[in-house]
Short mmCIF file of C-alpha atoms in Angstrom, two decimals:
data_model
loop_
_atom_site.label_atom_id
_atom_site.label_comp_id
_atom_site.label_asym_id
_atom_site.label_seq_id
_atom_site.Cartn_x
_atom_site.Cartn_y
_atom_site.Cartn_z
CA MET A 1 -165.41 137.41 -66.48
CA GLY A 2 -163.00 134.69 -66.31
CA ASP A 3 -165.21 132.24 -68.10
CA LYS A 4 -165.76 134.63 -70.97
CA ASP A 5 -162.17 135.22 -71.32
CA GLN A 6 -161.54 131.55 -71.50
CA GLU A 7 -164.22 131.05 -74.14
CA SER A 8 -162.76 133.85 -76.19
CA GLU A 9 -159.42 132.30 -76.04
CA VAL A 10 -160.86 128.95 -77.05
CA GLU A 11 -162.63 130.44 -80.02
CA GLU A 12 -159.53 132.25 -81.13
CA ALA A 13 -157.59 129.06 -80.92
CA ASP A 14 -160.21 127.23 -83.01
CA GLU A 15 -160.10 129.90 -85.65
CA GLU A 16 -156.36 129.72 -85.80
CA ALA A 17 -156.62 125.98 -86.18
CA LYS A 18 -159.03 126.38 -89.08
CA VAL A 19 -156.81 128.83 -90.67
CA ASP A 20 -153.92 126.40 -90.47
CA LYS A 21 -156.00 123.56 -91.92
CA ALA A 22 -157.25 125.61 -94.87
CA PRO A 23 -155.46 125.13 -98.27
CA PRO A 24 -153.03 127.86 -99.34
CA THR A 25 -154.35 130.56 -101.52
CA VAL A 26 -152.69 130.85 -104.99
CA VAL A 27 -151.89 134.35 -106.05
CA PRO A 28 -151.86 134.79 -109.86
CA GLY A 29 -148.81 137.07 -109.91
CA ASP A 30 -146.52 134.60 -108.13
CA GLU A 31 -147.36 131.74 -110.61
CA ASP A 32 -146.10 133.69 -113.67
CA THR A 33 -142.85 134.48 -111.93
CA THR A 34 -142.13 130.83 -111.22
CA SER A 35 -142.92 129.75 -114.80
CA GLY A 36 -140.55 132.41 -116.22
CA ARG A 37 -137.81 131.28 -114.00
CA ARG A 38 -138.21 127.73 -115.19
CA HIS A 39 -138.20 128.83 -118.84
CA ARG A 40 -135.02 130.79 -118.41
CA LYS A 41 -133.32 127.87 -116.76
CA TRP A 42 -134.27 125.60 -119.66
CA LEU A 43 -133.02 128.12 -122.22
CA VAL A 44 -129.76 128.53 -120.40
CA ALA A 45 -129.35 124.79 -120.29
CA VAL A 46 -129.98 124.55 -124.03
CA ILE A 47 -127.55 127.31 -124.78
CA VAL A 48 -124.93 125.75 -122.58
CA ALA A 49 -125.49 122.41 -124.26
CA VAL A 50 -125.16 123.99 -127.69
CA VAL A 51 -122.01 125.80 -126.68
CA VAL A 52 -120.61 122.61 -125.28
CA VAL A 53 -121.43 120.75 -128.47
CA VAL A 54 -119.93 123.47 -130.63
CA VAL A 55 -116.82 123.68 -128.52
CA ALA A 56 -116.51 119.93 -128.52
CA GLY A 57 -117.02 119.85 -132.29
CA LEU A 58 -114.44 122.53 -132.81
CA ALA A 59 -112.04 120.71 -130.55
CA ALA A 60 -112.66 117.46 -132.37
CA TRP A 61 -112.25 119.18 -135.76
CA ARG A 62 -109.09 120.76 -134.56
CA VAL A 63 -107.76 117.41 -133.44
CA VAL A 64 -108.68 115.85 -136.79
CA GLU A 65 -107.17 118.76 -138.71
CA ASP A 66 -103.99 118.60 -136.68
CA ARG A 67 -103.76 114.93 -137.42
CA ARG A 68 -104.32 115.51 -141.12
CA HIS A 69 -101.75 118.30 -141.14
CA GLY A 70 -99.25 116.16 -139.28
CA SER A 71 -99.83 113.27 -141.64
CA ALA A 72 -99.42 115.54 -144.68
CA LEU A 73 -96.24 117.01 -143.21
CA GLU A 74 -94.84 113.55 -142.57
CA SER A 75 -95.73 112.39 -146.10
CA CYS A 76 -94.11 115.48 -147.55
CA ASN A 77 -90.92 114.89 -145.61
CA ARG A 78 -90.75 111.27 -146.75
CA ALA A 79 -91.35 112.19 -150.38
CA ALA A 80 -88.77 114.98 -150.23
CA LYS A 81 -86.21 112.65 -148.66
CA SER A 82 -86.76 109.98 -151.30
CA LEU A 83 -86.39 112.57 -154.06
CA GLN A 84 -83.28 113.94 -152.40
CA GLU A 85 -81.72 110.48 -152.40
CA ARG A 86 -82.52 109.98 -156.09
CA THR A 87 -81.03 113.37 -156.94
CA SER A 88 -77.88 113.23 -154.84
CA SER A 89 -74.71 114.69 -156.33
CA ALA A 90 -73.28 111.24 -157.04
CA LYS A 91 -76.41 110.03 -158.82
CA MET A 92 -76.80 113.25 -160.76
CA ALA A 93 -73.23 112.82 -161.97
CA ARG A 94 -74.11 109.28 -163.08
CA TYR A 95 -77.21 110.53 -164.91
CA ARG A 96 -75.16 113.17 -166.70
CA GLU A 97 -72.52 110.59 -167.62
CA ALA A 98 -75.16 108.35 -169.14
CA SER A 99 -76.81 111.24 -170.97
CA GLY A 100 -73.47 112.04 -172.63
CA VAL A 101 -73.07 108.54 -174.12
CA LYS A 102 -73.61 108.42 -177.89
CA ALA A 103 -75.35 105.76 -179.93
CA ASP A 104 -72.11 104.51 -181.51
CA GLU A 105 -70.61 103.93 -178.07
CA VAL A 106 -73.16 101.36 -176.90
CA LYS A 107 -74.06 97.86 -177.92
CA ASP A 108 -77.79 98.67 -178.07
CA ALA A 109 -78.59 102.13 -179.49
CA LYS A 110 -82.16 101.92 -178.16
CA THR A 111 -80.88 102.53 -174.63
CA VAL A 112 -79.60 105.95 -175.69
CA THR A 113 -83.02 106.86 -177.11
CA ASN A 114 -84.76 105.86 -173.89
CA MET A 115 -82.25 107.85 -171.88
CA SER A 116 -82.99 110.98 -173.88
CA SER A 117 -86.73 110.63 -173.20
CA SER A 118 -86.12 110.10 -169.48
CA VAL A 119 -83.97 113.22 -169.28
CA LYS A 120 -86.74 115.33 -170.81
CA ALA A 121 -89.32 113.90 -168.40
CA ALA A 122 -87.05 114.82 -165.48
CA ASP A 123 -86.92 118.50 -166.45
CA GLY A 124 -83.53 118.17 -168.11
CA LEU A 125 -81.69 116.96 -165.01
CA LYS A 126 -82.70 120.06 -163.02
CA PRO A 127 -84.65 118.76 -160.02
CA SER A 128 -87.07 121.15 -158.30
CA LEU A 129 -86.71 121.96 -154.63
CA ILE A 130 -89.50 120.51 -152.52
CA GLN A 131 -90.25 122.41 -149.30
CA CYS A 132 -92.07 120.83 -146.38
CA ASN A 133 -92.64 123.38 -143.61
CA ALA A 134 -94.91 123.01 -140.61
CA SER A 135 -96.22 126.50 -141.30
CA MET A 136 -97.63 125.32 -144.64
CA SER A 137 -101.30 124.41 -144.87
CA THR A 138 -102.45 120.86 -145.23
CA GLY A 139 -103.42 121.55 -148.83
CA GLY A 140 -100.02 123.05 -149.58
CA LEU A 141 -98.29 120.06 -148.05
CA ASN A 142 -100.41 117.66 -150.08
CA THR A 143 -99.54 119.57 -153.26
CA ALA A 144 -95.85 119.34 -152.42
CA VAL A 145 -96.25 115.60 -151.80
CA SER A 146 -97.84 115.08 -155.22
CA LYS A 147 -95.08 117.04 -156.95
CA ALA A 148 -92.35 115.18 -155.05
CA LYS A 149 -93.86 111.80 -155.89
CA LYS A 150 -94.06 112.65 -159.60
CA LEU A 151 -90.44 113.80 -159.68
CA ASP A 152 -89.40 110.75 -157.71
CA SER A 153 -91.12 108.54 -160.28
CA ASP A 154 -89.46 110.42 -163.14
CA TYR A 155 -86.03 110.06 -161.59
CA ALA A 156 -86.65 106.40 -160.87
CA ALA A 157 -87.22 105.90 -164.61
CA LEU A 158 -84.16 108.03 -165.32
CA ALA A 159 -82.02 105.88 -163.03
CA LYS A 160 -83.21 102.77 -164.85
CA SER A 161 -82.41 104.27 -168.25
CA ALA A 162 -79.00 105.43 -167.09
CA LYS A 163 -78.19 101.95 -165.80
CA ALA A 164 -79.15 100.41 -169.14
CA VAL A 165 -77.05 102.91 -171.11
CA LEU A 166 -73.94 102.43 -169.00
CA ALA A 167 -74.32 98.65 -169.06
CA SER A 168 -74.62 98.69 -172.85
CA ARG A 169 -71.59 100.97 -173.09
CA ASP A 170 -69.55 98.67 -170.84
CA ALA A 171 -70.59 95.65 -172.91
CA LYS A 172 -69.39 97.31 -176.10
CA THR A 173 -66.18 98.42 -174.40
CA LEU A 174 -65.55 94.82 -173.34
CA ASP A 175 -66.16 93.51 -176.86
CA ASP A 176 -63.89 96.16 -178.33
CA ALA A 177 -61.16 95.37 -175.80
CA LYS A 178 -61.31 91.66 -176.64
CA ALA A 179 -61.18 92.36 -180.37
CA ALA A 180 -58.29 94.80 -179.95
CA LEU A 181 -56.33 92.26 -177.92
CA ASN A 182 -56.84 89.56 -180.55
CA THR A 183 -55.66 91.95 -183.27
CA LYS A 184 -52.64 92.89 -181.21
CA LYS A 185 -51.78 89.23 -180.61
CA ASP A 186 -51.83 88.58 -184.37
CA GLU A 187 -49.59 91.58 -184.95
CA ALA A 188 -47.18 90.46 -182.26
CA SER A 189 -47.01 86.90 -183.60
CA LYS A 190 -46.23 88.12 -187.11
CA LEU A 191 -43.56 90.49 -185.82
CA LEU A 192 -42.02 87.68 -183.78
CA GLY A 193 -41.58 85.59 -186.92
CA ASP A 194 -40.42 88.43 -189.16
CA SER A 195 -37.83 89.72 -186.71
CA ASP A 196 -35.87 86.51 -186.38
CA GLY A 197 -32.21 87.35 -186.87
CA LYS A 198 -32.97 91.00 -187.58
CA VAL A 199 -32.69 92.55 -184.14
CA VAL A 200 -29.77 93.91 -182.20
CA ASP A 201 -30.90 92.33 -178.93
CA ASN A 202 -32.74 89.02 -179.20
CA ALA A 203 -33.97 89.42 -175.61
CA THR A 204 -36.62 91.78 -176.97
CA ARG A 205 -38.07 88.91 -178.99
CA ASP A 206 -38.10 86.72 -175.90
CA GLY A 207 -40.04 89.41 -174.06
CA LEU A 208 -42.51 89.60 -176.94
CA GLN A 209 -43.06 85.86 -176.76
CA ARG A 210 -43.83 86.07 -173.03
CA ALA A 211 -46.29 88.90 -173.64
CA ILE A 212 -48.06 86.83 -176.30
CA ASP A 213 -48.35 83.87 -173.91
CA GLN A 214 -49.73 86.06 -171.11
CA ALA A 215 -52.26 87.68 -173.44
CA GLY A 216 -53.57 84.27 -174.38
CA GLN A 217 -54.42 83.54 -170.73
CA VAL A 218 -56.56 86.66 -170.14
CA LYS A 219 -60.16 85.92 -169.07
CA GLY A 220 -63.07 87.64 -167.34
CA ASP A 221 -65.67 90.31 -168.01
CA GLU A 222 -63.60 93.38 -167.22
CA ALA A 223 -62.45 95.38 -170.21
CA LYS A 224 -59.58 96.78 -168.18
CA VAL A 225 -57.85 93.38 -168.02
CA TYR A 226 -57.88 93.01 -171.80
CA GLN A 227 -56.77 96.61 -172.27
CA GLU A 228 -53.82 96.10 -169.93
CA ALA A 229 -52.81 92.94 -171.77
CA ALA A 230 -52.96 94.80 -175.08
CA GLY A 231 -50.84 97.55 -173.57
CA SER A 232 -48.21 95.05 -172.47
CA LEU A 233 -48.16 93.56 -175.94
CA GLN A 234 -47.75 96.97 -177.52
CA ALA A 235 -44.83 97.76 -175.23
CA ALA A 236 -43.13 94.49 -176.20
CA ILE A 237 -43.82 95.21 -179.88
CA ASP A 238 -42.26 98.65 -179.53
CA ARG A 239 -39.11 97.19 -178.01
CA VAL A 240 -38.74 94.69 -180.84
CA ASN A 241 -39.33 97.38 -183.46
CA ALA A 242 -36.71 99.57 -181.80
CA SER A 243 -34.25 96.69 -181.91
CA LEU A 244 -35.14 96.08 -185.56
CA GLN A 245 -34.52 99.71 -186.37
CA ALA A 246 -31.21 99.71 -184.54
CA LYS A 247 -30.11 96.64 -186.49
CA SER A 248 -31.24 98.21 -189.75
CA GLN A 249 -29.34 101.42 -189.01
CA ALA A 250 -26.25 99.45 -188.06
CA ASP A 251 -26.47 97.46 -191.30
CA GLN A 252 -26.91 100.63 -193.33
CA GLN A 253 -23.90 102.22 -191.69
CA ALA A 254 -21.80 99.12 -192.31
CA ALA A 255 -22.93 99.01 -195.94
CA ALA A 256 -22.15 102.70 -196.35
CA GLN A 257 -18.70 102.22 -194.89
CA ALA A 258 -18.07 99.22 -197.13
CA ALA A 259 -19.22 101.19 -200.16
CA GLN A 260 -16.93 104.05 -199.23
CA ALA A 261 -14.00 101.67 -198.83
CA GLN A 262 -14.73 100.03 -202.17
CA ALA A 263 -15.07 103.41 -203.88
CA ALA A 264 -11.76 104.52 -202.39
CA GLN A 265 -10.11 101.33 -203.59
CA GLN A 266 -11.53 101.73 -207.09
CA GLN A 267 -10.40 105.35 -207.15
CA ALA A 268 -6.89 104.30 -206.16
CA GLN A 269 -6.91 101.66 -208.89
CA ARG A 270 -8.05 104.17 -211.50
CA GLN A 271 -5.37 106.61 -210.44
CA GLY A 272 -2.72 103.87 -210.66
CA SER A 273 -3.89 102.86 -214.13
CA ALA A 274 -3.82 106.44 -215.31
CA GLN A 275 -0.34 106.91 -214.02
CA ARG A 276 0.81 103.74 -215.77
CA ARG A 277 -0.80 104.83 -219.01
CA GLN A 278 0.88 108.21 -218.76
CA ALA A 279 4.24 106.55 -218.14
CA SER A 280 3.71 104.13 -221.04
CA SER A 281 2.70 106.94 -223.39
CA GLY A 282 5.84 108.94 -222.53
CA ASN A 283 8.11 105.96 -223.16
CA GLY A 284 6.38 105.22 -226.49
CA ARG A 285 6.91 108.76 -227.77
CA ARG A 286 10.57 108.68 -226.87
CA GLY A 287 11.07 105.36 -228.68
CA SER A 288 9.26 106.59 -231.79
CA THR A 289 11.38 109.73 -231.96
CA GLN A 290 14.61 107.74 -231.81
CA SER A 291 13.45 105.31 -234.52
CA ARG A 292 12.78 108.15 -236.98
CA ARG A 293 16.39 109.61 -236.78
CA PRO A 294 18.56 108.85 -239.98
CA ALA A 295 21.40 106.41 -239.52
CA SER A 296 24.88 107.99 -239.68
CA ARG A 297 26.95 106.95 -242.66
CA PRO A 298 30.36 105.39 -242.18
CA SER A 299 33.09 107.91 -242.68
CA GLY A 300 34.96 105.55 -245.05
CA ASN A 301 32.19 105.87 -247.68
CA ARG A 302 32.48 109.62 -247.94
CA GLY A 303 34.46 110.67 -251.08
CA GLY A 304 35.17 107.08 -252.13
CA GLY A 305 35.53 106.14 -255.73
CA GLY A 306 33.12 103.35 -255.70
CA GLY A 307 29.38 103.65 -255.77
CA GLY A 308 27.74 104.47 -252.55
CA SER A 309 26.25 101.55 -250.79
CA SER A 310 22.50 101.72 -250.09
CA GLN A 311 21.57 102.19 -246.49
CA ALA A 312 18.99 99.85 -245.10
CA PRO A 313 15.98 101.54 -243.58
CA ALA A 314 16.21 101.86 -239.94
CA THR A 315 14.01 99.54 -238.03
CA PRO A 316 12.17 101.25 -235.23
CA SER A 317 13.61 100.18 -232.05
CA ALA A 318 11.38 98.71 -229.37
CA PRO A 319 10.24 101.24 -226.88
CA GLN A 320 11.83 101.22 -223.53
CA GLY A 321 10.32 100.91 -220.20
CA GLY A 322 7.97 98.00 -219.91
CA GLY A 323 8.73 95.74 -222.81
CA SER A 324 5.16 95.84 -224.13
CA ASN A 325 4.27 96.06 -227.82
CA TRP A 326 4.77 99.63 -228.86
CA ARG A 327 2.26 99.34 -231.69
CA ASP A 328 -0.45 98.45 -229.21
CA ARG A 329 0.42 101.47 -227.15
CA LEU A 330 0.35 103.69 -230.21
CA ASN A 331 -3.08 102.41 -231.19
CA ARG A 332 -4.47 102.57 -227.67
CA PRO A 333 -6.40 105.78 -226.94
CA ASP A 334 -4.49 108.12 -224.71
CA THR A 335 -6.85 109.94 -222.45
CA SER A 336 -4.03 112.13 -221.25
CA MET A 337 -3.93 113.64 -224.76
CA HIS A 338 -0.11 113.76 -224.77
CA GLY A 339 0.26 114.18 -228.54
CA CYS A 340 -2.63 111.83 -229.33
CA ASN A 341 -6.06 112.58 -230.58
CA SER A 342 -9.34 111.12 -229.38
CA ASP A 343 -9.10 108.28 -231.93
CA GLY A 344 -5.87 106.98 -230.40
CA LEU A 345 -3.53 108.27 -233.14
CA CYS A 346 -0.43 109.99 -231.90
CA VAL A 347 1.58 112.47 -233.90
CA ILE A 348 5.26 111.50 -233.84
CA GLY A 349 8.08 113.97 -234.53
#
């Protein structure tokens, strides 16, 4: 019994060994499950890869877009700043000053024409406001940049035109100032010669001479210097003219006083002559009346026996008072009309 048991055990052990050495049996259902698992893993990997690529692409696009947006924002800020500088209050005032200059105020009228065209191109000196906000899109920022650059270019041309206009105006102002000073010097020189001995205060003529000498030394390219010299000359001219006028008034007053004195003297002489004529006329009438009286006869001739003696005609006696010829006084017209007519004949008796 023991031997059989041992043999059985040996056989069982051999069978178990065979079983262990035999290849594994493949079950069809287990193979499909493994293949599906592998397929799912590959699909997941692909999906993950795609997601990673998409996310990476989006991230890269976002980075690029942020850079583009930042660059556009920076460009917009620069353009807006440049335009702001060209349209500052001081420069706008200069543009308006130049736009108000007329063609007859400049040396070259073409500069005024160019200025007018530049003003129209710059929207009539009314600059637009350029906004550059971070909230704006990249396209909006780029549009603002383009607009700012165009306006900046227009105002750059406007600044150039304004500079040309003002320079031409200053050149004409300088030429006019020089010409005015030369004219004033000629006027002052003529007045200096004409006023010799005709002023109340000769120091005014000395001051005019100094002003003429100083005006002849003026140089430079600033119209203000020539204008100031002309002003000094005019002031000196005014002082000389005032002195001339004072002298003229003084001479007129002296002449008027002399004329009044002469008229008074002539009036006194006429009154004296009239009085003398009146006195002479009265004396002449008295003398004529006495000469016409009949001579008294001698009393011895009255009633005498002899013939009466003839009486000689009485000779008119010479008028009294002056001893002048009485016939001349009788023939002289008597304006006092004391017994005489306008022809100078006097009625006697």
